[in-house]
Amino acid sequence: MNCEFMIASTPLPPCMPLPKAMLRLPVSNTAKVMYARLLDEILTRGTEDSNGILFIRFPVMEIAAALSRSPQTCKRSLNELEQAGMIMRVRQGIGEVSHIYILLPREDTAHEWEAGKTESGDGKDRSKAGKPSPPPGIRDGRAGQHHLKNTVPPGRHEASCGTGSYRKPEGGHGMKFSKSELDIICQYAAPTKAETLAGMKEIVPVIKDLLTKAIVENAIRKLEKIPEPECSRFVAATKARFLAERDNSIRQRLAAAKMQEPIMQGHGLSGEERFLPQTRHMITLEVQKDCFVGFKGERFRFFLSDEGYWNAKRSEQEGEIKIKSHAAVVAGKLYPDKKPRQQER
């Protein structure tokens, strides 16, 4: 390896990021170097999940090759980082590579680690006796930036169940929320900030999924920083936008379903054919191939006499139509055929 002294204009070679708080983390040096390598990997080749949070697929053998360490050493270091709350591995199916989520430490986390390390006063490492708790959530970093494209002018706030942000009225730094955080806020929205936070805090102890728990705790931490009455207005706007988008989505799905469903042609339900003395049957049918009834795919409703019904059955046997439903007609009243009950297993 060729080395040289540094001067003011010397360009840095390719480097890996390592938060300063990691220097005081009570884990091995190999685990710290591994965290820097994982963080570099997620910044360059991270993949977003359905919540917009980045993860990586990094097999143990590849990590071992990248760090020039044995697979057993890398497994121990991964366990150290996971126990310290700095990474979270989500197991996939048999033979599949686990998804690794990287959690970024906050500034106050380093002080907690330092206090936990020397709380006995003798300077010895007490990390095994009192393992530091994982950070309560992923900070406002790359995990949400890809979805936070909305900007809010000073004095206003905007929220949606896709992305959203809150900006202080005096024009300070805005509080940004990911899609998953806004979904949680929509579910537990209440008239006041205190009631909203109380509802969200109540579910934290019973959440078993670590990723969901981190999202809820992160949303709580952000809401606590928004003063009243701006927080209540932000929550109300978020819920209103959610309800509007949900209603629009339902209407769009119904309209799409109606567009896909063929129009029913033939006799109307209140047509005079229904009340004729010779009418004994009502059928709905779908044309299977172009014939005298109509073109393939068209649907019809007919009120028929006994003779007309048997002619329709004959056309069905010939493959021209398919009868979808049948009802007996007596003096204009409909008596649909009862579907046979399935035999209990």
mmCIF file of C-alpha atoms in Angstrom:
data_model
loop_
_atom_site.group_PDB
_atom_site.id
_atom_site.type_symbol
_atom_site.label_atom_id
_atom_site.label_comp_id
_atom_site.label_asym_id
_atom_site.label_seq_id
_atom_site.Cartn_x
_atom_site.Cartn_y
_atom_site.Cartn_z
ATOM 1 C CA MET A 1 0.000 0.000 0.000
ATOM 2 C CA ASN A 2 1.430 3.377 -1.037
ATOM 3 C CA CYS A 3 0.946 6.157 1.533
ATOM 4 C CA GLU A 4 1.603 9.889 1.531
ATOM 5 C CA PHE A 5 1.402 12.820 3.913
ATOM 6 C CA MET A 6 -1.666 15.055 3.865
ATOM 7 C CA ILE A 7 -1.662 18.692 2.862
ATOM 8 C CA ALA A 8 -4.576 21.104 2.603
ATOM 9 C CA SER A 9 -5.261 20.235 -1.037
ATOM 10 C CA THR A 10 -4.904 16.455 -0.714
ATOM 11 C CA PRO A 11 -8.124 14.727 -1.864
ATOM 12 C CA LEU A 12 -9.489 12.072 0.447
ATOM 13 C CA PRO A 13 -9.600 8.497 -0.860
ATOM 14 C CA PRO A 14 -12.947 6.641 -0.809
ATOM 15 C CA CYS A 15 -14.161 6.516 2.817
ATOM 16 C CA MET A 16 -16.953 4.833 4.781
ATOM 17 C CA PRO A 17 -19.240 6.821 7.119
ATOM 18 C CA LEU A 18 -19.168 6.159 10.862
ATOM 19 C CA PRO A 19 -21.278 8.232 13.302
ATOM 20 C CA LYS A 20 -19.229 9.654 16.190
ATOM 21 C CA ALA A 21 -21.660 8.119 18.661
ATOM 22 C CA MET A 22 -20.545 4.674 17.480
ATOM 23 C CA LEU A 23 -17.086 5.263 18.987
ATOM 24 C CA ARG A 24 -18.591 5.010 22.487
ATOM 25 C CA LEU A 25 -20.819 2.039 21.671
ATOM 26 C CA PRO A 26 -19.852 -0.915 23.933
ATOM 27 C CA VAL A 27 -19.231 -3.397 21.113
ATOM 28 C CA SER A 28 -16.105 -4.835 19.542
ATOM 29 C CA ASN A 29 -14.023 -2.898 17.036
ATOM 30 C CA THR A 30 -14.956 -5.423 14.359
ATOM 31 C CA ALA A 31 -18.635 -4.631 14.952
ATOM 32 C CA LYS A 32 -17.937 -0.897 14.588
ATOM 33 C CA VAL A 33 -16.098 -1.396 11.303
ATOM 34 C CA MET A 34 -18.902 -3.691 10.152
ATOM 35 C CA TYR A 35 -21.495 -1.002 10.973
ATOM 36 C CA ALA A 36 -19.559 1.494 8.823
ATOM 37 C CA ARG A 37 -19.467 -1.020 5.966
ATOM 38 C CA LEU A 38 -23.212 -1.746 6.278
ATOM 39 C CA LEU A 39 -24.005 1.972 6.391
ATOM 40 C CA ASP A 40 -21.899 2.550 3.264
ATOM 41 C CA GLU A 41 -23.718 -0.309 1.553
ATOM 42 C CA ILE A 42 -27.195 0.982 2.357
ATOM 43 C CA LEU A 43 -26.290 4.504 1.202
ATOM 44 C CA THR A 44 -25.114 3.229 -2.176
ATOM 45 C CA ARG A 45 -27.287 0.172 -2.849
ATOM 46 C CA GLY A 46 -30.167 0.354 -0.388
ATOM 47 C CA THR A 47 -33.625 -0.887 -1.400
ATOM 48 C CA GLU A 48 -36.880 0.665 -0.192
ATOM 49 C CA ASP A 49 -39.545 -1.510 1.390
ATOM 50 C CA SER A 50 -43.288 -0.816 1.278
ATOM 51 C CA ASN A 51 -42.887 1.756 4.077
ATOM 52 C CA GLY A 52 -40.157 3.666 2.257
ATOM 53 C CA ILE A 53 -37.452 2.483 4.678
ATOM 54 C CA LEU A 54 -34.130 1.335 3.245
ATOM 55 C CA PHE A 55 -32.723 -2.153 3.742
ATOM 56 C CA ILE A 56 -29.932 -4.238 2.234
ATOM 57 C CA ARG A 57 -29.330 -7.879 1.386
ATOM 58 C CA PHE A 58 -25.764 -8.638 2.489
ATOM 59 C CA PRO A 59 -24.933 -12.341 2.920
ATOM 60 C CA VAL A 60 -22.542 -13.233 5.745
ATOM 61 C CA MET A 61 -19.988 -14.685 3.329
ATOM 62 C CA GLU A 62 -19.851 -11.403 1.387
ATOM 63 C CA ILE A 63 -19.488 -9.419 4.620
ATOM 64 C CA ALA A 64 -16.653 -11.710 5.679
ATOM 65 C CA ALA A 65 -14.892 -11.171 2.350
ATOM 66 C CA ALA A 66 -15.374 -7.387 2.531
ATOM 67 C CA LEU A 67 -13.918 -7.170 6.074
ATOM 68 C CA SER A 68 -11.321 -9.941 5.713
ATOM 69 C CA ARG A 69 -12.790 -11.730 8.715
ATOM 70 C CA SER A 70 -14.091 -15.240 9.221
ATOM 71 C CA PRO A 71 -17.842 -15.922 8.845
ATOM 72 C CA GLN A 72 -18.015 -16.869 12.544
ATOM 73 C CA THR A 73 -16.519 -13.510 13.571
ATOM 74 C CA CYS A 74 -18.960 -11.662 11.297
ATOM 75 C CA LYS A 75 -21.909 -13.544 12.780
ATOM 76 C CA ARG A 76 -20.816 -12.553 16.296
ATOM 77 C CA SER A 77 -20.445 -8.921 15.238
ATOM 78 C CA LEU A 78 -23.882 -8.915 13.620
ATOM 79 C CA ASN A 79 -25.361 -10.269 16.849
ATOM 80 C CA GLU A 80 -23.557 -7.527 18.801
ATOM 81 C CA LEU A 81 -24.981 -4.792 16.593
ATOM 82 C CA GLU A 82 -28.465 -6.290 16.740
ATOM 83 C CA GLN A 83 -28.374 -6.578 20.542
ATOM 84 C CA ALA A 84 -27.195 -2.966 20.748
ATOM 85 C CA GLY A 85 -30.157 -1.868 18.644
ATOM 86 C CA MET A 86 -28.076 -0.571 15.720
ATOM 87 C CA ILE A 87 -29.352 -3.017 13.096
ATOM 88 C CA MET A 88 -32.446 -5.138 12.676
ATOM 89 C CA ARG A 89 -32.479 -8.355 10.653
ATOM 90 C CA VAL A 90 -35.764 -9.542 9.179
ATOM 91 C CA ARG A 91 -35.619 -13.229 8.315
ATOM 92 C CA GLN A 92 -37.024 -14.297 4.959
ATOM 93 C CA GLY A 93 -37.869 -17.751 3.664
ATOM 94 C CA ILE A 94 -35.641 -20.812 3.828
ATOM 95 C CA GLY A 95 -32.506 -20.194 1.792
ATOM 96 C CA GLU A 96 -33.265 -16.479 1.399
ATOM 97 C CA VAL A 97 -30.937 -13.685 2.525
ATOM 98 C CA SER A 98 -32.214 -11.695 5.514
ATOM 99 C CA HIS A 99 -33.130 -8.035 5.097
ATOM 100 C CA ILE A 100 -30.846 -5.818 7.197
ATOM 101 C CA TYR A 101 -32.202 -2.457 8.400
ATOM 102 C CA ILE A 102 -29.679 0.107 9.668
ATOM 103 C CA LEU A 103 -30.721 2.306 12.599
ATOM 104 C CA LEU A 104 -28.946 5.648 13.021
ATOM 105 C CA PRO A 105 -28.018 6.767 16.561
ATOM 106 C CA ARG A 106 -29.159 10.111 17.928
ATOM 107 C CA GLU A 107 -26.842 12.366 19.885
ATOM 108 C CA ASP A 108 -28.465 11.541 23.233
ATOM 109 C CA THR A 109 -27.950 7.820 22.566
ATOM 110 C CA ALA A 110 -24.176 8.240 22.897
ATOM 111 C CA HIS A 111 -24.604 9.765 26.363
ATOM 112 C CA GLU A 112 -26.841 6.864 27.384
ATOM 113 C CA TRP A 113 -24.224 4.375 26.223
ATOM 114 C CA GLU A 114 -21.475 6.238 28.084
ATOM 115 C CA ALA A 115 -23.551 6.365 31.271
ATOM 116 C CA GLY A 116 -24.396 2.663 31.019
ATOM 117 C CA LYS A 117 -20.745 1.785 30.499
ATOM 118 C CA THR A 118 -19.403 3.505 33.649
ATOM 119 C CA GLU A 119 -22.429 3.590 35.905
ATOM 120 C CA SER A 120 -20.606 1.419 38.449
ATOM 121 C CA GLY A 121 -17.870 4.060 38.831
ATOM 122 C CA ASP A 122 -14.955 1.678 38.270
ATOM 123 C CA GLY A 123 -14.630 2.416 34.543
ATOM 124 C CA LYS A 124 -15.263 -1.200 33.579
ATOM 125 C CA ASP A 125 -17.525 -2.176 30.741
ATOM 126 C CA ARG A 126 -20.969 -3.067 32.125
ATOM 127 C CA SER A 127 -22.674 -3.462 28.766
ATOM 128 C CA LYS A 128 -23.504 -7.110 29.388
ATOM 129 C CA ALA A 129 -25.193 -6.358 32.677
ATOM 130 C CA GLY A 130 -27.270 -3.528 31.279
ATOM 131 C CA LYS A 131 -27.656 -3.743 27.519
ATOM 132 C CA PRO A 132 -28.449 -0.337 25.973
ATOM 133 C CA SER A 133 -31.953 -0.083 24.604
ATOM 134 C CA PRO A 134 -32.316 0.295 20.830
ATOM 135 C CA PRO A 135 -33.027 3.766 19.480
ATOM 136 C CA PRO A 136 -36.761 4.499 19.493
ATOM 137 C CA GLY A 137 -36.857 5.028 15.765
ATOM 138 C CA ILE A 138 -35.042 5.773 12.590
ATOM 139 C CA ARG A 139 -34.150 9.434 12.346
ATOM 140 C CA ASP A 140 -35.192 11.775 9.524
ATOM 141 C CA GLY A 141 -32.640 10.499 7.055
ATOM 142 C CA ARG A 142 -32.605 8.530 3.848
ATOM 143 C CA ALA A 143 -35.347 6.267 5.221
ATOM 144 C CA GLY A 144 -37.908 8.940 4.396
ATOM 145 C CA GLN A 145 -36.272 11.376 1.986
ATOM 146 C CA HIS A 146 -37.343 9.517 -1.142
ATOM 147 C CA HIS A 147 -41.009 10.122 -0.270
ATOM 148 C CA LEU A 148 -40.786 13.664 1.123
ATOM 149 C CA LYS A 149 -41.157 15.776 -1.999
ATOM 150 C CA ASN A 150 -43.797 18.194 -0.712
ATOM 151 C CA THR A 151 -42.636 21.588 0.505
ATOM 152 C CA VAL A 152 -44.776 23.730 2.772
ATOM 153 C CA PRO A 153 -44.577 27.547 2.835
ATOM 154 C CA PRO A 154 -43.965 29.223 6.232
ATOM 155 C CA GLY A 155 -47.105 29.541 8.301
ATOM 156 C CA ARG A 156 -48.851 26.603 6.658
ATOM 157 C CA HIS A 157 -48.860 22.873 7.096
ATOM 158 C CA GLU A 158 -49.721 20.059 4.746
ATOM 159 C CA ALA A 159 -50.263 16.353 5.307
ATOM 160 C CA SER A 160 -51.367 13.360 3.333
ATOM 161 C CA CYS A 161 -51.232 9.626 3.791
ATOM 162 C CA GLY A 162 -48.580 9.481 1.108
ATOM 163 C CA THR A 163 -46.075 12.043 2.380
ATOM 164 C CA GLY A 164 -46.273 15.124 4.537
ATOM 165 C CA SER A 165 -44.346 17.742 6.433
ATOM 166 C CA TYR A 166 -44.890 20.338 9.117
ATOM 167 C CA ARG A 167 -43.086 23.676 9.106
ATOM 168 C CA LYS A 168 -42.897 26.021 12.039
ATOM 169 C CA PRO A 169 -44.871 29.274 11.557
ATOM 170 C CA GLU A 170 -41.729 31.377 11.976
ATOM 171 C CA GLY A 171 -40.101 29.537 9.070
ATOM 172 C CA GLY A 172 -37.768 27.216 11.005
ATOM 173 C CA HIS A 173 -36.738 23.675 10.067
ATOM 174 C CA GLY A 174 -39.689 21.561 8.978
ATOM 175 C CA MET A 175 -40.751 18.320 10.641
ATOM 176 C CA LYS A 176 -41.072 15.627 7.983
ATOM 177 C CA PHE A 177 -43.166 12.472 8.257
ATOM 178 C CA SER A 178 -42.883 9.289 6.223
ATOM 179 C CA LYS A 179 -45.890 7.503 4.744
ATOM 180 C CA SER A 180 -45.931 4.892 7.524
ATOM 181 C CA GLU A 181 -45.816 7.565 10.251
ATOM 182 C CA LEU A 182 -48.713 9.442 8.662
ATOM 183 C CA ASP A 183 -50.723 6.220 8.480
ATOM 184 C CA ILE A 184 -50.245 5.738 12.230
ATOM 185 C CA ILE A 185 -51.259 9.347 12.929
ATOM 186 C CA CYS A 186 -54.405 8.888 10.802
ATOM 187 C CA GLN A 187 -55.421 5.812 12.802
ATOM 188 C CA TYR A 188 -55.041 7.459 16.228
ATOM 189 C CA ALA A 189 -55.986 11.038 15.336
ATOM 190 C CA ALA A 190 -57.854 12.819 18.165
ATOM 191 C CA PRO A 191 -59.106 16.389 18.701
ATOM 192 C CA THR A 192 -56.084 17.359 20.823
ATOM 193 C CA LYS A 193 -52.369 16.665 20.763
ATOM 194 C CA ALA A 194 -52.467 15.049 24.217
ATOM 195 C CA GLU A 195 -55.220 12.606 23.230
ATOM 196 C CA THR A 196 -53.454 11.661 19.992
ATOM 197 C CA LEU A 197 -50.159 11.008 21.767
ATOM 198 C CA ALA A 198 -51.896 9.073 24.549
ATOM 199 C CA GLY A 199 -53.528 6.736 22.051
ATOM 200 C CA MET A 200 -50.255 6.124 20.226
ATOM 201 C CA LYS A 201 -48.243 5.593 23.419
ATOM 202 C CA GLU A 202 -50.810 3.098 24.680
ATOM 203 C CA ILE A 203 -50.085 0.645 21.851
ATOM 204 C CA VAL A 204 -46.277 0.835 21.978
ATOM 205 C CA PRO A 205 -45.818 -1.777 24.771
ATOM 206 C CA VAL A 206 -47.920 -4.392 22.950
ATOM 207 C CA ILE A 207 -46.316 -4.055 19.483
ATOM 208 C CA LYS A 208 -44.202 -7.129 18.788
ATOM 209 C CA ASP A 209 -42.850 -6.181 15.362
ATOM 210 C CA LEU A 210 -39.691 -4.125 15.902
ATOM 211 C CA LEU A 211 -40.035 -2.155 12.676
ATOM 212 C CA THR A 212 -43.631 -1.145 13.417
ATOM 213 C CA LYS A 213 -42.663 -0.209 16.961
ATOM 214 C CA ALA A 214 -39.850 1.997 15.676
ATOM 215 C CA ILE A 215 -42.236 3.761 13.261
ATOM 216 C CA VAL A 216 -44.783 4.480 16.017
ATOM 217 C CA GLU A 217 -42.147 5.753 18.445
ATOM 218 C CA ASN A 218 -40.614 7.943 15.756
ATOM 219 C CA ALA A 219 -44.025 9.470 14.953
ATOM 220 C CA ILE A 220 -44.605 10.151 18.671
ATOM 221 C CA ARG A 221 -41.224 11.844 19.020
ATOM 222 C CA LYS A 222 -41.925 14.132 16.040
ATOM 223 C CA LEU A 223 -45.425 15.070 17.189
ATOM 224 C CA GLU A 224 -44.104 15.988 20.636
ATOM 225 C CA LYS A 225 -41.894 18.627 19.032
ATOM 226 C CA ILE A 226 -44.833 20.386 17.333
ATOM 227 C CA PRO A 227 -46.469 22.962 19.641
ATOM 228 C CA GLU A 228 -50.176 23.423 20.115
ATOM 229 C CA PRO A 229 -52.473 24.394 18.460
ATOM 230 C CA GLU A 230 -50.428 23.706 15.308
ATOM 231 C CA CYS A 231 -50.119 20.020 16.220
ATOM 232 C CA SER A 232 -53.893 19.528 16.502
ATOM 233 C CA ARG A 233 -54.424 21.294 13.174
ATOM 234 C CA PHE A 234 -51.744 19.157 11.549
ATOM 235 C CA VAL A 235 -53.346 15.929 12.863
ATOM 236 C CA ALA A 236 -56.817 17.075 11.727
ATOM 237 C CA ALA A 237 -55.496 17.958 8.251
ATOM 238 C CA THR A 238 -53.741 14.595 8.006
ATOM 239 C CA LYS A 239 -56.924 12.690 8.872
ATOM 240 C CA ALA A 240 -59.044 14.823 6.529
ATOM 241 C CA ARG A 241 -56.671 14.165 3.657
ATOM 242 C CA PHE A 242 -56.673 10.451 4.460
ATOM 243 C CA LEU A 243 -60.483 10.271 4.439
ATOM 244 C CA ALA A 244 -60.682 12.226 1.182
ATOM 245 C CA GLU A 245 -58.150 9.967 -0.518
ATOM 246 C CA ARG A 246 -59.906 6.859 0.798
ATOM 247 C CA ASP A 247 -63.311 8.017 -0.486
ATOM 248 C CA ASN A 248 -61.832 8.932 -3.859
ATOM 249 C CA SER A 249 -60.137 5.552 -4.047
ATOM 250 C CA ILE A 250 -63.395 3.711 -3.305
ATOM 251 C CA ARG A 251 -65.273 5.716 -5.925
ATOM 252 C CA GLN A 252 -62.550 5.058 -8.476
ATOM 253 C CA ARG A 253 -62.610 1.324 -7.814
ATOM 254 C CA LEU A 254 -66.406 1.213 -8.132
ATOM 255 C CA ALA A 255 -66.268 3.185 -11.369
ATOM 256 C CA ALA A 256 -63.573 0.878 -12.741
ATOM 257 C CA ALA A 257 -65.621 -2.187 -11.794
ATOM 258 C CA LYS A 258 -68.660 -0.766 -13.576
ATOM 259 C CA MET A 259 -66.558 -0.031 -16.635
ATOM 260 C CA GLN A 260 -65.282 -3.599 -16.742
ATOM 261 C CA GLU A 261 -68.694 -5.201 -16.191
ATOM 262 C CA PRO A 262 -70.632 -5.659 -19.449
ATOM 263 C CA ILE A 263 -73.875 -3.708 -19.786
ATOM 264 C CA MET A 264 -77.025 -5.788 -19.230
ATOM 265 C CA GLN A 265 -79.170 -5.704 -22.352
ATOM 266 C CA GLY A 266 -82.544 -7.195 -23.182
ATOM 267 C CA HIS A 267 -85.660 -6.827 -21.005
ATOM 268 C CA GLY A 268 -85.774 -4.400 -18.091
ATOM 269 C CA LEU A 269 -86.666 -5.576 -14.591
ATOM 270 C CA SER A 270 -89.818 -3.480 -14.678
ATOM 271 C CA GLY A 271 -90.640 -4.111 -18.342
ATOM 272 C CA GLU A 272 -94.019 -5.227 -19.544
ATOM 273 C CA GLU A 273 -92.587 -8.636 -20.561
ATOM 274 C CA ARG A 274 -92.332 -9.559 -16.878
ATOM 275 C CA PHE A 275 -96.070 -9.263 -16.307
ATOM 276 C CA LEU A 276 -97.360 -11.038 -19.423
ATOM 277 C CA PRO A 277 -99.622 -14.049 -18.652
ATOM 278 C CA GLN A 278 -97.379 -16.515 -20.540
ATOM 279 C CA THR A 279 -94.145 -15.416 -18.798
ATOM 280 C CA ARG A 280 -92.800 -18.227 -16.618
ATOM 281 C CA HIS A 281 -89.019 -17.700 -16.531
ATOM 282 C CA MET A 282 -86.407 -14.951 -16.164
ATOM 283 C CA ILE A 283 -82.839 -15.703 -17.225
ATOM 284 C CA THR A 284 -79.607 -13.760 -17.509
ATOM 285 C CA LEU A 285 -77.147 -15.052 -20.056
ATOM 286 C CA GLU A 286 -73.777 -14.337 -21.629
ATOM 287 C CA VAL A 287 -73.162 -14.868 -25.322
ATOM 288 C CA GLN A 288 -70.354 -17.362 -25.896
ATOM 289 C CA LYS A 289 -70.022 -16.857 -29.669
ATOM 290 C CA ASP A 290 -71.545 -14.612 -32.300
ATOM 291 C CA CYS A 291 -75.074 -15.838 -33.048
ATOM 292 C CA PHE A 292 -78.643 -14.637 -33.503
ATOM 293 C CA VAL A 293 -78.768 -13.498 -29.851
ATOM 294 C CA GLY A 294 -75.801 -11.106 -30.008
ATOM 295 C CA PHE A 295 -72.047 -10.808 -30.126
ATOM 296 C CA LYS A 296 -69.610 -12.737 -27.954
ATOM 297 C CA GLY A 297 -69.277 -11.286 -24.434
ATOM 298 C CA GLU A 298 -72.587 -9.417 -24.389
ATOM 299 C CA ARG A 299 -75.013 -10.032 -21.519
ATOM 300 C CA PHE A 300 -78.814 -10.157 -21.703
ATOM 301 C CA ARG A 301 -81.842 -10.507 -19.458
ATOM 302 C CA PHE A 302 -84.987 -12.128 -20.884
ATOM 303 C CA PHE A 303 -88.466 -12.916 -19.554
ATOM 304 C CA LEU A 304 -89.586 -16.096 -21.364
ATOM 305 C CA SER A 305 -92.451 -18.524 -21.696
ATOM 306 C CA ASP A 306 -91.899 -22.237 -21.190
ATOM 307 C CA GLU A 307 -91.205 -22.688 -24.903
ATOM 308 C CA GLY A 308 -88.760 -19.771 -24.988
ATOM 309 C CA TYR A 309 -86.924 -21.130 -21.953
ATOM 310 C CA TRP A 310 -86.421 -24.550 -23.555
ATOM 311 C CA ASN A 311 -85.148 -22.868 -26.716
ATOM 312 C CA ALA A 312 -82.628 -21.006 -24.561
ATOM 313 C CA LYS A 313 -81.530 -24.274 -22.928
ATOM 314 C CA ARG A 314 -81.046 -25.769 -26.404
ATOM 315 C CA SER A 315 -78.852 -22.806 -27.421
ATOM 316 C CA GLU A 316 -76.821 -23.338 -24.272
ATOM 317 C CA GLN A 317 -76.263 -26.983 -25.160
ATOM 318 C CA GLU A 318 -75.033 -25.897 -28.591
ATOM 319 C CA GLY A 319 -72.503 -23.553 -26.971
ATOM 320 C CA GLU A 320 -74.040 -20.318 -28.236
ATOM 321 C CA ILE A 321 -74.926 -18.887 -24.808
ATOM 322 C CA LYS A 322 -74.377 -19.607 -21.122
ATOM 323 C CA ILE A 323 -77.247 -19.070 -18.677
ATOM 324 C CA LYS A 324 -75.901 -17.257 -15.644
ATOM 325 C CA SER A 325 -79.028 -17.216 -13.471
ATOM 326 C CA HIS A 326 -82.664 -18.334 -13.560
ATOM 327 C CA ALA A 327 -85.793 -17.399 -11.645
ATOM 328 C CA ALA A 328 -89.348 -18.653 -11.892
ATOM 329 C CA VAL A 329 -91.958 -15.950 -12.608
ATOM 330 C CA VAL A 330 -95.532 -16.175 -11.252
ATOM 331 C CA ALA A 331 -97.810 -13.188 -11.843
ATOM 332 C CA GLY A 332 -94.779 -10.903 -12.087
ATOM 333 C CA LYS A 333 -93.137 -12.159 -8.872
ATOM 334 C CA LEU A 334 -89.628 -13.587 -9.059
ATOM 335 C CA TYR A 335 -88.577 -16.804 -7.332
ATOM 336 C CA PRO A 336 -84.815 -17.293 -7.896
ATOM 337 C CA ASP A 337 -83.480 -20.816 -7.962
ATOM 338 C CA LYS A 338 -81.960 -21.863 -4.643
ATOM 339 C CA LYS A 339 -78.322 -22.809 -4.825
ATOM 340 C CA PRO A 340 -77.639 -26.333 -3.540
ATOM 341 C CA ARG A 341 -75.926 -26.367 -0.186
ATOM 342 C CA GLN A 342 -72.385 -27.665 -0.163
ATOM 343 C CA GLN A 343 -71.953 -30.891 1.702
ATOM 344 C CA GLU A 344 -70.197 -30.488 5.024
ATOM 345 C CA ARG A 345 -66.799 -32.054 5.084
#
